Amino acid sequence: MCCTPRKVKNMFTTRALQDEILKLKKENDICILAHAYQSHDIWETADYVGDSYGLALEAAKAPQNTILMCGVRFMAETVKILSPQKKVILSSPLAGCPMAEQIDINMLRAMKEQYPDYTVAAYINTTSELKTLCDVCVTSSSAVKVIGSLKSDKILFIPDCNLGAYIAVQLPEKEIKLVRGGCPTHAKMTVHDAEQAKRLHPEAELLVHPECIPEVAALADYVGSTTGIMDYAEKSSKKEFIIGTENSIVQHLQFACPDKRFYPLSKGCVCVNMKLTTLADVYNCVRGEGGEEIILPDDVMKKARKCIDTMLQLG
Ligand code: 13P
Ligand code: SF4
């Protein structure tokens, strides 16, 4: 009979730490939600792993009293807004999404004055304060459906001009005003990277996130959210894929489909904010000694909730 080593020299093994987390989260009535860009050792401790849309849905359903969000700040804020009675912890206080900070409330006020008859649609990667001024929010997986269902044909889309451009191609009947903003991580992937990867792996399909620049998205066989990319690759009869999103997805897919091959589109596509959370942070959070509890003013939560609820109804 073999036994699992519990310690390497004087350190805990990954497995031992994971076992402690699983035990403590149960004892302390904690639900662990992990965004798809978290590391695989964290995935294995989570109650749910998914894209931003899936996380918002799960947050609203989770029966536990405390939710630990392993991801970035806007995701934890969304959970808090959907479950204001729950204690919501962000796994790493420093983990923000730079895109969510690109527009502040005064800039949005000025834009709304400039385009008074436009419906304001915000990518969910925005602060909760900004959401208080928006009509609806969207995620990468719900955007086309939600914006396609809006009565208005005039849409001011903030802050990701790449996702906005992708939506505009899918919904030519809508007039979509874009602002200059986007994900610095996905912006690192270039047409040159895509062409080179295709040359190196001529049999592979190219799967990219809509946060990529339009010129890269135009070369892709599939454009979708993190969960969308994973589902596509898992179901496809093809054997090789070039992955145009945060590089952790390459590793997760390799675990999910060991007989297929996955290649990163660019070695630079690493979200340092998503990578701030470690398994040790998760351990500290479930024993009540880490992370940051999300506290938002009641009026902000109430106003911001409207645009998230509209997304959930239309999506
Ligand atoms: P998803 O909705 O696909 O999870 O995207 C969130 C995100 O921040 C991607 O960079
Ligand atoms: Fe934000 Fe980009 Fe990181 Fe996603 S990958 S959390 S959009 S910085």
Tab-separated table of C-alpha atoms and ligand atoms in Angstrom:
chain	number	residue	atom	x	y	z
A	1	MET	CA	0.000	0.000	0.000
A	2	CYS	CA	1.414	3.437	-0.854
A	3	CYS	CA	0.897	6.495	1.275
A	4	THR	CA	0.827	10.164	0.267
A	5	PRO	CA	3.851	12.065	1.583
A	6	ARG	CA	2.559	14.812	3.893
A	7	LYS	CA	5.732	16.820	4.125
A	8	VAL	CA	8.708	17.494	1.856
A	9	LYS	CA	11.634	18.143	4.184
A	10	ASN	CA	9.959	20.468	6.671
A	11	MET	CA	7.399	21.903	4.272
A	12	PHE	CA	3.787	20.908	3.705
A	13	THR	CA	3.068	19.341	0.340
A	14	THR	CA	0.521	20.937	-1.995
A	15	ARG	CA	-1.786	18.011	-1.306
A	16	ALA	CA	-1.556	18.420	2.485
A	17	LEU	CA	-2.361	22.136	2.234
A	18	GLN	CA	-5.293	21.401	-0.085
A	19	ASP	CA	-6.648	18.817	2.386
A	20	GLU	CA	-6.495	21.414	5.179
A	21	ILE	CA	-8.331	23.946	2.993
A	22	LEU	CA	-11.066	21.426	2.136
A	23	LYS	CA	-11.529	20.592	5.824
A	24	LEU	CA	-11.519	24.217	7.003
A	25	LYS	CA	-13.881	25.534	4.321
A	26	LYS	CA	-16.446	22.919	5.356
A	27	GLU	CA	-16.045	23.614	9.079
A	28	ASN	CA	-16.304	27.394	8.521
A	29	ASP	CA	-19.171	27.288	5.977
A	30	ILE	CA	-17.134	28.888	3.185
A	31	CYS	CA	-17.752	28.580	-0.544
A	32	ILE	CA	-14.600	28.986	-2.644
A	33	LEU	CA	-15.155	30.520	-6.076
A	34	ALA	CA	-12.156	30.577	-8.412
A	35	HIS	CA	-11.820	32.383	-11.701
A	36	ALA	CA	-10.501	30.240	-14.553
A	37	TYR	CA	-7.156	32.128	-14.526
A	38	GLN	CA	-6.318	30.900	-11.020
A	39	SER	CA	-3.640	28.229	-10.695
A	40	HIS	CA	-4.517	24.549	-10.880
A	41	ASP	CA	-3.724	23.877	-7.194
A	42	ILE	CA	-6.370	26.501	-6.284
A	43	TRP	CA	-8.892	25.057	-8.787
A	44	GLU	CA	-8.701	21.752	-6.950
A	45	THR	CA	-9.942	23.358	-3.706
A	46	ALA	CA	-12.800	25.367	-5.267
A	47	ASP	CA	-16.537	24.693	-5.143
A	48	TYR	CA	-16.888	26.332	-8.532
A	49	VAL	CA	-14.452	27.422	-11.254
A	50	GLY	CA	-15.549	29.462	-14.234
A	51	ASP	CA	-15.695	32.672	-16.225
A	52	SER	CA	-17.045	35.968	-14.891
A	53	TYR	CA	-20.614	35.158	-15.905
A	54	GLY	CA	-20.588	31.708	-14.300
A	55	LEU	CA	-19.072	33.143	-11.114
A	56	ALA	CA	-21.836	35.775	-10.879
A	57	LEU	CA	-24.504	33.065	-11.263
A	58	GLU	CA	-22.876	30.737	-8.720
A	59	ALA	CA	-22.380	33.553	-6.222
A	60	ALA	CA	-26.101	34.251	-6.224
A	61	LYS	CA	-26.919	30.521	-5.659
A	62	ALA	CA	-24.263	29.491	-3.112
A	63	PRO	CA	-25.830	28.340	0.195
A	64	GLN	CA	-22.735	29.102	2.359
A	65	ASN	CA	-22.586	32.223	4.563
A	66	THR	CA	-19.088	33.207	3.473
A	67	ILE	CA	-17.741	33.384	-0.045
A	68	LEU	CA	-14.038	33.438	-0.805
A	69	MET	CA	-13.441	34.906	-4.249
A	70	CYS	CA	-10.134	33.821	-5.739
A	71	GLY	CA	-9.807	36.275	-8.580
A	72	VAL	CA	-9.703	40.062	-8.834
A	73	ARG	CA	-11.499	42.856	-6.985
A	74	PHE	CA	-14.380	43.569	-9.408
A	75	MET	CA	-15.337	39.868	-9.190
A	76	ALA	CA	-15.507	39.977	-5.385
A	77	GLU	CA	-17.526	43.223	-5.580
A	78	THR	CA	-19.993	41.569	-7.970
A	79	VAL	CA	-20.414	38.701	-5.488
A	80	LYS	CA	-21.023	41.170	-2.635
A	81	ILE	CA	-23.586	43.128	-4.660
A	82	LEU	CA	-25.477	39.928	-5.504
A	83	SER	CA	-25.295	38.604	-1.924
A	84	PRO	CA	-25.124	41.664	0.375
A	85	GLN	CA	-26.035	39.576	3.443
A	86	LYS	CA	-22.964	37.347	2.994
A	87	LYS	CA	-19.400	37.852	4.083
A	88	VAL	CA	-17.318	38.126	0.908
A	89	ILE	CA	-13.547	37.836	1.022
A	90	LEU	CA	-11.162	38.746	-1.805
A	91	SER	CA	-8.258	36.274	-1.703
A	92	SER	CA	-5.523	38.873	-2.247
A	93	PRO	CA	-6.179	42.549	-1.363
A	94	LEU	CA	-3.766	43.714	-4.087
A	95	ALA	CA	-5.490	41.801	-6.884
A	96	GLY	CA	-7.214	44.419	-9.013
A	97	CYS	CA	-8.018	44.455	-12.717
A	98	PRO	CA	-6.229	47.423	-14.327
A	99	MET	CA	-8.980	47.691	-16.941
A	100	ALA	CA	-11.586	48.230	-14.197
A	101	GLU	CA	-9.745	51.391	-13.113
A	102	GLN	CA	-9.326	52.925	-16.577
A	103	ILE	CA	-12.461	55.110	-16.390
A	104	ASP	CA	-13.506	56.983	-13.276
A	105	ILE	CA	-16.950	58.236	-12.378
A	106	ASN	CA	-16.309	61.815	-13.563
A	107	MET	CA	-15.095	60.626	-16.957
A	108	LEU	CA	-18.260	58.536	-17.319
A	109	ARG	CA	-20.471	61.468	-16.286
A	110	ALA	CA	-18.851	63.568	-19.015
A	111	MET	CA	-19.361	60.801	-21.613
A	112	LYS	CA	-23.028	60.475	-20.662
A	113	GLU	CA	-23.471	64.215	-21.174
A	114	GLN	CA	-21.856	63.910	-24.582
A	115	TYR	CA	-24.088	60.963	-25.590
A	116	PRO	CA	-27.339	61.564	-23.677
A	117	ASP	CA	-29.506	59.279	-25.814
A	118	TYR	CA	-27.178	56.252	-25.595
A	119	THR	CA	-27.709	53.206	-23.374
A	120	VAL	CA	-24.576	52.731	-21.275
A	121	ALA	CA	-23.320	49.140	-21.264
A	122	ALA	CA	-20.366	48.317	-19.031
A	123	TYR	CA	-18.090	45.321	-19.207
A	124	ILE	CA	-18.331	43.635	-15.784
A	125	ASN	CA	-14.601	44.491	-15.425
A	126	THR	CA	-15.515	47.883	-13.910
A	127	THR	CA	-15.718	49.211	-10.353
A	128	SER	CA	-19.047	49.009	-8.523
A	129	GLU	CA	-19.040	52.821	-8.306
A	130	LEU	CA	-18.935	53.032	-12.109
A	131	LYS	CA	-21.745	50.485	-12.416
A	132	THR	CA	-24.047	52.843	-10.487
A	133	LEU	CA	-24.159	55.058	-13.615
A	134	CYS	CA	-24.622	52.242	-16.156
A	135	ASP	CA	-27.805	50.754	-17.600
A	136	VAL	CA	-26.554	47.224	-18.032
A	137	CYS	CA	-23.371	45.258	-17.649
A	138	VAL	CA	-22.071	42.322	-19.654
A	139	THR	CA	-19.411	39.638	-19.466
A	140	SER	CA	-17.458	38.272	-22.405
A	141	SER	CA	-19.799	35.261	-22.612
A	142	SER	CA	-23.075	37.196	-22.261
A	143	ALA	CA	-22.209	40.408	-24.162
A	144	VAL	CA	-23.613	39.625	-27.607
A	145	LYS	CA	-26.855	38.165	-26.224
A	146	VAL	CA	-27.399	40.944	-23.668
A	147	ILE	CA	-26.636	43.861	-26.005
A	148	GLY	CA	-28.588	42.185	-28.809
A	149	SER	CA	-31.629	42.062	-26.495
A	150	LEU	CA	-31.532	45.758	-25.583
A	151	LYS	CA	-34.350	47.891	-27.017
A	152	SER	CA	-31.992	50.751	-27.769
A	153	ASP	CA	-29.815	50.591	-30.889
A	154	LYS	CA	-27.448	53.261	-29.588
A	155	ILE	CA	-24.945	51.825	-27.142
A	156	LEU	CA	-22.069	53.500	-25.323
A	157	PHE	CA	-19.782	50.591	-24.412
A	158	ILE	CA	-17.144	50.961	-21.677
A	159	PRO	CA	-14.242	50.317	-21.089
A	160	ASP	CA	-12.916	47.545	-23.374
A	161	CYS	CA	-12.719	48.743	-26.965
A	162	ASN	CA	-11.623	45.267	-28.146
A	163	LEU	CA	-14.621	43.447	-26.671
A	164	GLY	CA	-16.769	46.371	-27.881
A	165	ALA	CA	-15.398	46.005	-31.418
A	166	TYR	CA	-16.114	42.260	-31.317
A	167	ILE	CA	-19.726	42.925	-30.228
A	168	ALA	CA	-20.102	45.524	-33.005
A	169	VAL	CA	-19.076	42.934	-35.631
A	170	GLN	CA	-21.627	40.427	-34.252
A	171	LEU	CA	-24.419	43.030	-34.008
A	172	PRO	CA	-24.119	45.283	-37.090
A	173	GLU	CA	-27.642	46.627	-36.455
A	174	LYS	CA	-26.409	48.404	-33.291
A	175	GLU	CA	-24.503	51.669	-33.288
A	176	ILE	CA	-21.803	51.040	-30.689
A	177	LYS	CA	-19.658	53.934	-29.418
A	178	LEU	CA	-16.344	52.712	-28.039
A	179	VAL	CA	-13.930	54.362	-25.652
A	180	ARG	CA	-10.193	53.767	-25.545
A	181	GLY	CA	-9.602	51.092	-22.912
A	182	GLY	CA	-8.771	47.432	-22.638
A	183	CYS	CA	-6.851	44.635	-20.991
A	184	PRO	CA	-3.084	45.237	-20.909
A	185	THR	CA	-2.478	41.472	-20.705
A	186	HIS	CA	-4.486	40.519	-23.789
A	187	ALA	CA	-3.139	43.556	-25.670
A	188	LYS	CA	0.271	41.868	-25.606
A	189	MET	CA	-0.850	39.315	-28.192
A	190	THR	CA	-0.042	40.537	-31.686
A	191	VAL	CA	-0.845	39.515	-35.257
A	192	HIS	CA	2.835	38.563	-35.563
A	193	ASP	CA	2.407	36.169	-32.572
A	194	ALA	CA	-0.688	34.640	-34.175
A	195	GLU	CA	0.969	34.180	-37.568
A	196	GLN	CA	4.082	32.686	-36.003
A	197	ALA	CA	2.069	30.278	-33.824
A	198	LYS	CA	0.046	29.174	-36.855
A	199	ARG	CA	3.271	28.587	-38.811
A	200	LEU	CA	4.728	26.507	-35.953
A	201	HIS	CA	1.503	24.522	-35.428
A	202	PRO	CA	-0.221	24.354	-38.833
A	203	GLU	CA	-2.772	21.737	-37.671
A	204	ALA	CA	-3.835	23.717	-34.589
A	205	GLU	CA	-6.997	25.770	-34.232
A	206	LEU	CA	-6.636	29.294	-32.826
A	207	LEU	CA	-8.985	30.051	-29.902
A	208	VAL	CA	-8.933	33.592	-28.491
A	209	HIS	CA	-10.630	35.796	-25.916
A	210	PRO	CA	-12.569	38.843	-27.208
A	211	GLU	CA	-10.260	41.083	-25.129
A	212	CYS	CA	-7.638	40.468	-27.865
A	213	ILE	CA	-7.189	43.189	-30.471
A	214	PRO	CA	-9.632	42.836	-33.437
A	215	GLU	CA	-6.804	41.980	-35.868
A	216	VAL	CA	-5.949	38.897	-33.736
A	217	ALA	CA	-9.629	37.970	-33.205
A	218	ALA	CA	-10.112	38.109	-37.000
A	219	LEU	CA	-7.533	35.298	-37.429
A	220	ALA	CA	-9.197	33.014	-34.864
A	221	ASP	CA	-11.244	29.862	-35.434
A	222	TYR	CA	-13.173	30.613	-32.235
A	223	VAL	CA	-13.629	33.737	-30.086
A	224	GLY	CA	-15.115	33.343	-26.609
A	225	SER	CA	-14.845	33.655	-22.852
A	226	THR	CA	-12.431	31.593	-20.768
A	227	THR	CA	-15.110	28.938	-20.199
A	228	GLY	CA	-16.135	29.170	-23.860
A	229	ILE	CA	-12.555	28.479	-24.994
A	230	MET	CA	-12.253	25.510	-22.629
A	231	ASP	CA	-15.592	24.007	-23.678
A	232	TYR	CA	-14.750	24.440	-27.351
A	233	ALA	CA	-11.363	22.700	-27.024
A	234	GLU	CA	-12.755	19.868	-24.898
A	235	LYS	CA	-15.616	19.106	-27.323
A	236	SER	CA	-13.640	19.572	-30.555
A	237	SER	CA	-12.504	16.558	-32.562
A	238	LYS	CA	-9.271	18.483	-33.353
A	239	LYS	CA	-6.110	17.538	-31.493
A	240	GLU	CA	-4.100	20.791	-31.320
A	241	PHE	CA	-4.995	24.300	-30.200
A	242	ILE	CA	-3.268	27.668	-29.887
A	243	ILE	CA	-4.708	29.470	-26.860
A	244	GLY	CA	-5.062	33.249	-27.076
A	245	THR	CA	-5.873	34.137	-23.494
A	246	GLU	CA	-4.164	34.085	-20.094
A	247	ASN	CA	-1.631	31.277	-20.189
A	248	SER	CA	-3.027	29.353	-17.199
A	249	ILE	CA	-5.776	28.104	-19.546
A	250	VAL	CA	-3.107	26.202	-21.498
A	251	GLN	CA	-2.237	24.213	-18.378
A	252	HIS	CA	-5.875	23.667	-17.295
A	253	LEU	CA	-6.744	22.362	-20.763
A	254	GLN	CA	-3.774	20.019	-20.720
A	255	PHE	CA	-5.156	18.503	-17.480
A	256	ALA	CA	-8.664	18.272	-18.970
A	257	CYS	CA	-7.539	16.718	-22.264
A	258	PRO	CA	-4.194	14.906	-21.819
A	259	ASP	CA	-4.384	13.413	-25.318
A	260	LYS	CA	-4.610	16.853	-26.976
A	261	ARG	CA	-1.900	19.518	-27.351
A	262	PHE	CA	-2.210	23.163	-26.280
A	263	TYR	CA	0.177	25.998	-27.112
A	264	PRO	CA	0.176	29.575	-25.756
A	265	LEU	CA	-0.321	32.252	-28.421
A	266	SER	CA	2.176	34.460	-26.589
A	267	LYS	CA	4.441	33.762	-23.644
A	268	GLY	CA	3.668	37.289	-22.383
A	269	CYS	CA	-0.009	36.662	-21.709
A	270	VAL	CA	0.152	36.342	-17.923
A	271	CYS	CA	-2.202	38.370	-15.705
A	272	VAL	CA	-0.043	39.333	-12.727
A	273	ASN	CA	-3.127	40.315	-10.735
A	274	MET	CA	-4.765	36.925	-11.165
A	275	LYS	CA	-1.486	35.304	-10.218
A	276	LEU	CA	-1.178	37.194	-6.902
A	277	THR	CA	-3.315	34.624	-5.088
A	278	THR	CA	-1.384	31.577	-3.900
A	279	LEU	CA	-2.603	28.349	-2.330
A	280	ALA	CA	-1.183	29.633	0.975
A	281	ASP	CA	-3.424	32.741	0.658
A	282	VAL	CA	-6.429	30.458	0.239
A	283	TYR	CA	-5.367	28.502	3.317
A	284	ASN	CA	-5.000	31.704	5.349
A	285	CYS	CA	-8.392	32.976	4.150
A	286	VAL	CA	-10.291	29.811	5.120
A	287	ARG	CA	-8.816	29.977	8.609
A	288	GLY	CA	-9.880	33.632	8.918
A	289	GLU	CA	-6.432	35.178	8.718
A	290	GLY	CA	-6.078	36.513	5.201
A	291	GLY	CA	-7.650	38.315	2.296
A	292	GLU	CA	-9.857	41.378	2.518
A	293	GLU	CA	-13.520	41.516	3.426
A	294	ILE	CA	-15.407	43.479	0.762
A	295	ILE	CA	-17.468	46.281	2.287
A	296	LEU	CA	-19.451	48.548	-0.043
A	297	PRO	CA	-21.816	51.424	0.779
A	298	ASP	CA	-25.490	50.342	0.691
A	299	ASP	CA	-26.495	52.945	-1.907
A	300	VAL	CA	-23.646	51.868	-4.240
A	301	MET	CA	-24.687	48.216	-3.934
A	302	LYS	CA	-28.332	49.040	-4.607
A	303	LYS	CA	-27.642	51.175	-7.681
A	304	ALA	CA	-24.925	48.887	-9.082
A	305	ARG	CA	-27.129	45.828	-8.645
A	306	LYS	CA	-29.640	47.127	-11.187
A	307	CYS	CA	-27.249	46.792	-14.110
A	308	ILE	CA	-26.036	43.342	-12.963
A	309	ASP	CA	-29.635	42.123	-12.543
A	310	THR	CA	-30.476	43.411	-16.034
A	311	MET	CA	-27.588	41.356	-17.402
A	312	LEU	CA	-28.756	38.235	-15.557
A	313	GLN	CA	-32.320	38.703	-16.859
A	314	LEU	CA	-31.220	39.214	-20.489
A	315	GLY	CA	-28.293	36.778	-20.483
B	1	13P	P1	-14.111	35.874	-18.620
B	1	13P	O1	-15.473	36.454	-18.464
B	1	13P	O2	-13.925	35.195	-19.905
B	1	13P	O3	-13.798	35.038	-17.449
B	1	13P	O4	-13.066	37.075	-18.656
B	1	13P	C1	-12.722	37.789	-17.522
B	1	13P	C2	-11.430	38.408	-17.679
B	1	13P	O5	-11.010	39.232	-16.901
B	1	13P	C3	-10.651	38.015	-18.824
B	1	13P	O6	-9.477	38.699	-18.862
B	2	SF4	FE1	-8.174	42.314	-15.972
B	2	SF4	FE2	-6.922	41.542	-18.169
B	2	SF4	FE3	-6.314	40.412	-15.833
B	2	SF4	FE4	-8.655	39.898	-17.028
B	2	SF4	S1	-6.617	39.372	-17.764
B	2	SF4	S2	-8.337	40.383	-14.881
B	2	SF4	S3	-9.099	41.897	-17.949
B	2	SF4	S4	-6.014	42.563	-16.420
